[in-house]
CSV table of C-alpha atoms in Angstrom, one decimal:
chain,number,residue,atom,x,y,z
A,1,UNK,CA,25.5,68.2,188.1
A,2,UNK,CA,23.6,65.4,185.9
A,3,UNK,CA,26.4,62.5,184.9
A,4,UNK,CA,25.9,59.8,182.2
A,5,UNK,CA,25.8,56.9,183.9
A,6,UNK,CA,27.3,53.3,182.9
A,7,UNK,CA,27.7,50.0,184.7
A,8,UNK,CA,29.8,47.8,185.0
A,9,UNK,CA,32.7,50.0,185.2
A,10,UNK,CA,34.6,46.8,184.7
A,11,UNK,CA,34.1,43.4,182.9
A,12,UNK,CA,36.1,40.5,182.9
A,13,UNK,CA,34.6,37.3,180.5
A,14,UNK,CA,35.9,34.3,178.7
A,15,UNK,CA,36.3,34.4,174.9
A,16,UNK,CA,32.4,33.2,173.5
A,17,UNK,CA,31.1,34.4,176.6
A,18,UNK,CA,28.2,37.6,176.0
A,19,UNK,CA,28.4,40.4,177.5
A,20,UNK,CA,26.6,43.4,178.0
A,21,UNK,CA,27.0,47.2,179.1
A,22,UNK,CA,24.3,49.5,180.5
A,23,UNK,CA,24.1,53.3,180.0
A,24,UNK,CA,21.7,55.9,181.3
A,25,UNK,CA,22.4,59.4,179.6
A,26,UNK,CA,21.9,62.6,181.1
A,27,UNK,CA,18.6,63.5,181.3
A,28,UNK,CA,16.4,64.4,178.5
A,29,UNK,CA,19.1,64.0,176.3
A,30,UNK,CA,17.9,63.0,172.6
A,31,UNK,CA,21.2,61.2,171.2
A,32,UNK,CA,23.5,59.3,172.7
A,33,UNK,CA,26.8,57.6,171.6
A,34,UNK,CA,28.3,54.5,172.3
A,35,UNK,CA,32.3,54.3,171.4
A,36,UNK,CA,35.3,51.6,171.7
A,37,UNK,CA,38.5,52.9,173.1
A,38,UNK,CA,41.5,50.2,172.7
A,39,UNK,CA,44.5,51.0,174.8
A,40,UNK,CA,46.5,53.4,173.6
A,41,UNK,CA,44.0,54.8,170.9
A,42,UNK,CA,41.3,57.7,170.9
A,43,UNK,CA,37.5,56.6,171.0
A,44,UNK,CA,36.1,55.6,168.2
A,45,UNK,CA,32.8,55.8,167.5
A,46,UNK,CA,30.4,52.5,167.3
A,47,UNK,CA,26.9,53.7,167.3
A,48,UNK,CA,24.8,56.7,167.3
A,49,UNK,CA,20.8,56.9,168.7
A,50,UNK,CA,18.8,59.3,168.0
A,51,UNK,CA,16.3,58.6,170.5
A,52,UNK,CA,15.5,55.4,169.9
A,53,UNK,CA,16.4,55.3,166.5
A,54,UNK,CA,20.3,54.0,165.0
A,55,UNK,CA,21.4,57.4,162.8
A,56,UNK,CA,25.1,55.7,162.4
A,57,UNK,CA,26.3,52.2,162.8
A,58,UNK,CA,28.5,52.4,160.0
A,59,UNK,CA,31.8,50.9,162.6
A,60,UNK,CA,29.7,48.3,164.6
A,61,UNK,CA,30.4,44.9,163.4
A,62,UNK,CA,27.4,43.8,163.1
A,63,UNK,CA,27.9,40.1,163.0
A,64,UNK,CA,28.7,40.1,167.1
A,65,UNK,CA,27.6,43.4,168.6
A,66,UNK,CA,24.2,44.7,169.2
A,67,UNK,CA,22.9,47.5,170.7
A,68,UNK,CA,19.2,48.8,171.4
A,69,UNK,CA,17.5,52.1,173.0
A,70,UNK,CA,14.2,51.0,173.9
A,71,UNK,CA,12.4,53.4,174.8
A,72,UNK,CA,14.8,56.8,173.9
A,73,UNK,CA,16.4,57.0,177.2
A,74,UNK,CA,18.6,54.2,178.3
A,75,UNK,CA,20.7,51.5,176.4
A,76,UNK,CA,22.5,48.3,176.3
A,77,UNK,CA,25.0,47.1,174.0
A,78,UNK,CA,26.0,43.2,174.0
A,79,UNK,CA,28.7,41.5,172.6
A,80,UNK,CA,28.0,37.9,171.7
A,81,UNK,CA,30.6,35.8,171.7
A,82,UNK,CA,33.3,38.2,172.9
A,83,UNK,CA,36.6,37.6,171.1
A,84,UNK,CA,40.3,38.2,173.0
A,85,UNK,CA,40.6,41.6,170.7
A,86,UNK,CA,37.5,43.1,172.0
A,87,UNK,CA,39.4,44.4,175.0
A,88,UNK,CA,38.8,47.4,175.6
A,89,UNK,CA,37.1,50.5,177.1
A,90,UNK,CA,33.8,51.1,176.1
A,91,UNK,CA,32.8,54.7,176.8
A,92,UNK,CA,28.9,56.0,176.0
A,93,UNK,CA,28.2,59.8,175.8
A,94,UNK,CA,24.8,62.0,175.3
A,95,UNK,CA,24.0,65.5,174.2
A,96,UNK,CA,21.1,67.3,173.7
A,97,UNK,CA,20.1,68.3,171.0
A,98,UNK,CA,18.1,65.9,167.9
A,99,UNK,CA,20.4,66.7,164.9
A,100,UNK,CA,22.9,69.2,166.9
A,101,UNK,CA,25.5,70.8,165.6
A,102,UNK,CA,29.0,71.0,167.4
A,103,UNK,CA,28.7,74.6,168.1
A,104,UNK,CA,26.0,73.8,170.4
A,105,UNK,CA,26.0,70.1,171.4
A,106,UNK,CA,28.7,69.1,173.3
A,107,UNK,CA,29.2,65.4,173.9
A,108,UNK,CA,29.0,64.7,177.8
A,109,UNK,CA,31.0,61.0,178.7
A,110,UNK,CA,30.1,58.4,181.0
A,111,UNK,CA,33.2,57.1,183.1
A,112,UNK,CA,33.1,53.6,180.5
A,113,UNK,CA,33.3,50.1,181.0
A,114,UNK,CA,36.8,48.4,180.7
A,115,UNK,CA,36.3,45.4,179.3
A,116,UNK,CA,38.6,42.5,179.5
A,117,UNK,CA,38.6,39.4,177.6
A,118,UNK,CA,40.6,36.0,178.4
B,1,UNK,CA,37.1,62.3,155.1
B,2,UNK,CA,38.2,63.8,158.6
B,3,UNK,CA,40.9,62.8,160.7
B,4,UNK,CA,43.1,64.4,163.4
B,5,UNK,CA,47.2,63.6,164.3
B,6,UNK,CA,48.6,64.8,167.4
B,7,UNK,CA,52.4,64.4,167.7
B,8,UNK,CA,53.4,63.1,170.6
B,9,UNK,CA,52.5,60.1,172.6
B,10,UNK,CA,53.9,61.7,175.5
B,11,UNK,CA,54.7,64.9,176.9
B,12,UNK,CA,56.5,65.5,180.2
B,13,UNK,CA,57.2,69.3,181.7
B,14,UNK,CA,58.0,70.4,184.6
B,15,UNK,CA,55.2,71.7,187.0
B,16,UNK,CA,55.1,75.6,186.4
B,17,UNK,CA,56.7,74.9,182.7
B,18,UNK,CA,54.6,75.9,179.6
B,19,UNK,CA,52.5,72.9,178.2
B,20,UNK,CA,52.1,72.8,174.2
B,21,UNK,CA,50.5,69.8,172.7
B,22,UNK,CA,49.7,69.8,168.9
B,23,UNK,CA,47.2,68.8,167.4
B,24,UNK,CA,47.4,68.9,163.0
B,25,UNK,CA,43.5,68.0,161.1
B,26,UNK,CA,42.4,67.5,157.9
B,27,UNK,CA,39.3,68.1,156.8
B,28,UNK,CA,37.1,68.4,153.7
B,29,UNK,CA,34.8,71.1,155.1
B,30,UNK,CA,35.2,73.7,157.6
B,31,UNK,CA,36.1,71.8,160.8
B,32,UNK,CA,34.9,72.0,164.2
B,33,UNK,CA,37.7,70.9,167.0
B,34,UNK,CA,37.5,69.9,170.3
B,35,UNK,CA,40.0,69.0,173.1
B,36,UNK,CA,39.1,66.3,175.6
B,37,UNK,CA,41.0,65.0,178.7
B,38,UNK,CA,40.8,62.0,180.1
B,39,UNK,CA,42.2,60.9,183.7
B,40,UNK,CA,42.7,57.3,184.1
B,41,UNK,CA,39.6,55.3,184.0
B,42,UNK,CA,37.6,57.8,184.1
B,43,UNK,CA,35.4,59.3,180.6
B,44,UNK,CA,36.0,62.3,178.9
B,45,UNK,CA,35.9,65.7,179.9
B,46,UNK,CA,35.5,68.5,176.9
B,47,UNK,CA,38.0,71.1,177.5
B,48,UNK,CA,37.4,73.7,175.3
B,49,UNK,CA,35.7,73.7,171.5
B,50,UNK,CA,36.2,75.9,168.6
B,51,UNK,CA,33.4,76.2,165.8
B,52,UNK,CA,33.6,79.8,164.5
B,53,UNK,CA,34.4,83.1,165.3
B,54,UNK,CA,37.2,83.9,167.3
B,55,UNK,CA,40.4,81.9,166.8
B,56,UNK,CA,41.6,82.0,170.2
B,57,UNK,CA,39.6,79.8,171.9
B,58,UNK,CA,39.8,79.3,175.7
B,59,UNK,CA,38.6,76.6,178.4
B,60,UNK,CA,38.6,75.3,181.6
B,61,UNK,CA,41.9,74.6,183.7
B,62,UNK,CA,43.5,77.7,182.3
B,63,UNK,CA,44.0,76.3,179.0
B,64,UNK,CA,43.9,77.7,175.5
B,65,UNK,CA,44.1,76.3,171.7
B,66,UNK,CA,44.6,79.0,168.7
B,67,UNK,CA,43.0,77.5,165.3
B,68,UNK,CA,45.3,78.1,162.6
B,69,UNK,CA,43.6,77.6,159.3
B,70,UNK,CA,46.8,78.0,157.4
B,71,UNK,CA,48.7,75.8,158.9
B,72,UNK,CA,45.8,73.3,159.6
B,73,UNK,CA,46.5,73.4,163.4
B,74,UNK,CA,44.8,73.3,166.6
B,75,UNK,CA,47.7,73.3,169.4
B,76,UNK,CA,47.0,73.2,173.1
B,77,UNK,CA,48.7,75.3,175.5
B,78,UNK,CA,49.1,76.5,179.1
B,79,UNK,CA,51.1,78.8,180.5
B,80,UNK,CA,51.9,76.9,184.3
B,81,UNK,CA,51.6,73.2,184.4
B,82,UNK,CA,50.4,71.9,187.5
B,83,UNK,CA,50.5,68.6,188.8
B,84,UNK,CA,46.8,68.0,188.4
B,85,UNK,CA,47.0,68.4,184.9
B,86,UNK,CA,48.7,65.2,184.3
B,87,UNK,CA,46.7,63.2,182.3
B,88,UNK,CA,45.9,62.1,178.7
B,89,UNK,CA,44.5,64.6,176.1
B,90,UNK,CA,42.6,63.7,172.8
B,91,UNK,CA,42.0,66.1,170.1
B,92,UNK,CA,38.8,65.5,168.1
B,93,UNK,CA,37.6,66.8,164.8
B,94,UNK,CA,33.4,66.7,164.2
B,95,UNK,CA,31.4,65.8,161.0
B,96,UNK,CA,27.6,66.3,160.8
B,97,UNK,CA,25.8,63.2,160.4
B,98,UNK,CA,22.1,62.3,159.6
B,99,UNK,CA,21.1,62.8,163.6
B,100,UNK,CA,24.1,64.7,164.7
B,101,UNK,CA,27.3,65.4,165.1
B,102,UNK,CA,30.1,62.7,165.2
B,103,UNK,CA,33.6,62.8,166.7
B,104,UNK,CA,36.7,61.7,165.4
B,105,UNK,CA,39.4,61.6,167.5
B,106,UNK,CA,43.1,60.8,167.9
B,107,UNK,CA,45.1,58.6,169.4
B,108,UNK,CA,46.0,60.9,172.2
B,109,UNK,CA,48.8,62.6,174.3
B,110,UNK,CA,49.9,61.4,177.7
B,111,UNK,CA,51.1,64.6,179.8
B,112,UNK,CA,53.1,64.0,182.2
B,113,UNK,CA,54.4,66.4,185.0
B,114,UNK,CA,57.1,66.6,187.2
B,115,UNK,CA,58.4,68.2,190.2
């Protein structure tokens, strides 16, 4: 069964250090999500590709993260400089469908990348 | 606006007991719900979805969520807990956005189960 792939699954920096998380969704997936889960919180969502285009980076704070989709498939999102409250798990997810609706686009996760930051 | 509450940070029944973990919404438009579990460090899994149609809506594992409109609910249940099912559960609301549809979730329910 295809999987979203991410690496590292686990991060451990210095405060100002960058840092930076890989994700390959599923297959011939159009959109894919990246989202922040602090402990003890749901996800919440940081940006949104449609292909290689940003539909929705309304929660990203733009002044230290960044996130690009080259070419429509894979994608990195970098943190530069990370600060002690960016701990935290950061999960990416793909589906389908360009401009799906939830009756027929489920989200599929990647296993995330727990980042920790001293 | 959407936004989704479940009561509960954690949940503990015995294996074989009934599991019920509740999940309340609010939403401006007719919502879409979802409910996602999670084992530790490990992503999401979707467990079951409801969009329209039947309110009964059942998924994988043996569990089941009813929609109630009324009482703006979306409760999960099954009947026999079993050990693997510990693990935390997030239920998520959808809105449409310009490329497609976005999740928010909420801040989860730990299940625990016991012998």
């Amino acid at each position: 069964e295809a999987e979203v792939a991410q690496s590292p699954r686990y991060k451990i920096t210095e405060k100002s250090q960058a840092v930076a998380f890989w994700c390959d969704p599923i297959s011939g997936h159009a959109t894919l999500y990246w989202y922040r889960q602090i402990l003890g919180q749901g996800p919440e969502l940081l940006v949104q590709f449609q292909d290689e285009s940003v539909v929705d980076d309304s929660q990203l704070p733009k002044d230290r993260f960044s996130a690009e989709r080259l070419k429509g498939v894979d994608s990195t999102l970098k943190i530069q400089p990370a600060e002690l409250g960016d701990s935290a798990m950061y999960l990416c997810a793909s589906s389908l469908r360009r401009g799906g609706s939830p009756s027929t686009d489920t989200q599929y996760f990647g296993p995330g990348t727990r980042l920790t930051v001293l | 606006a959407q936004s989704v509450t479940q009561l509960g940070s954690h949940v503990s029944v015995s294996e074989g007991a009934l599991v019920l973990l509740r999940c309340n919404y609010s939403s401006s438009v007719p919502p879409y719900l979802f409910w996602y579990v999670q084992y530790p460090n490990q992503g999401l899994q979707l467990l079951l979805k409801y969009t329209t149609g039947a309110t009964l809506v059942k998924g994988i594992n043996g569990f089941e969520a009813e929609f109630k409109k009324s009482e703006t609910s979306f409760h999960l249940t099954k009947p026999s807990a079993h050990m693997s099912d510990a693990a935390e559960y997030f239920c998520a609301v959808s809105a449409i956005t310009g490329g497609g549809n976005k999740l928010t979730f909420g801040t989860g329910t730990q299940l625990k189960v016991e012998l």
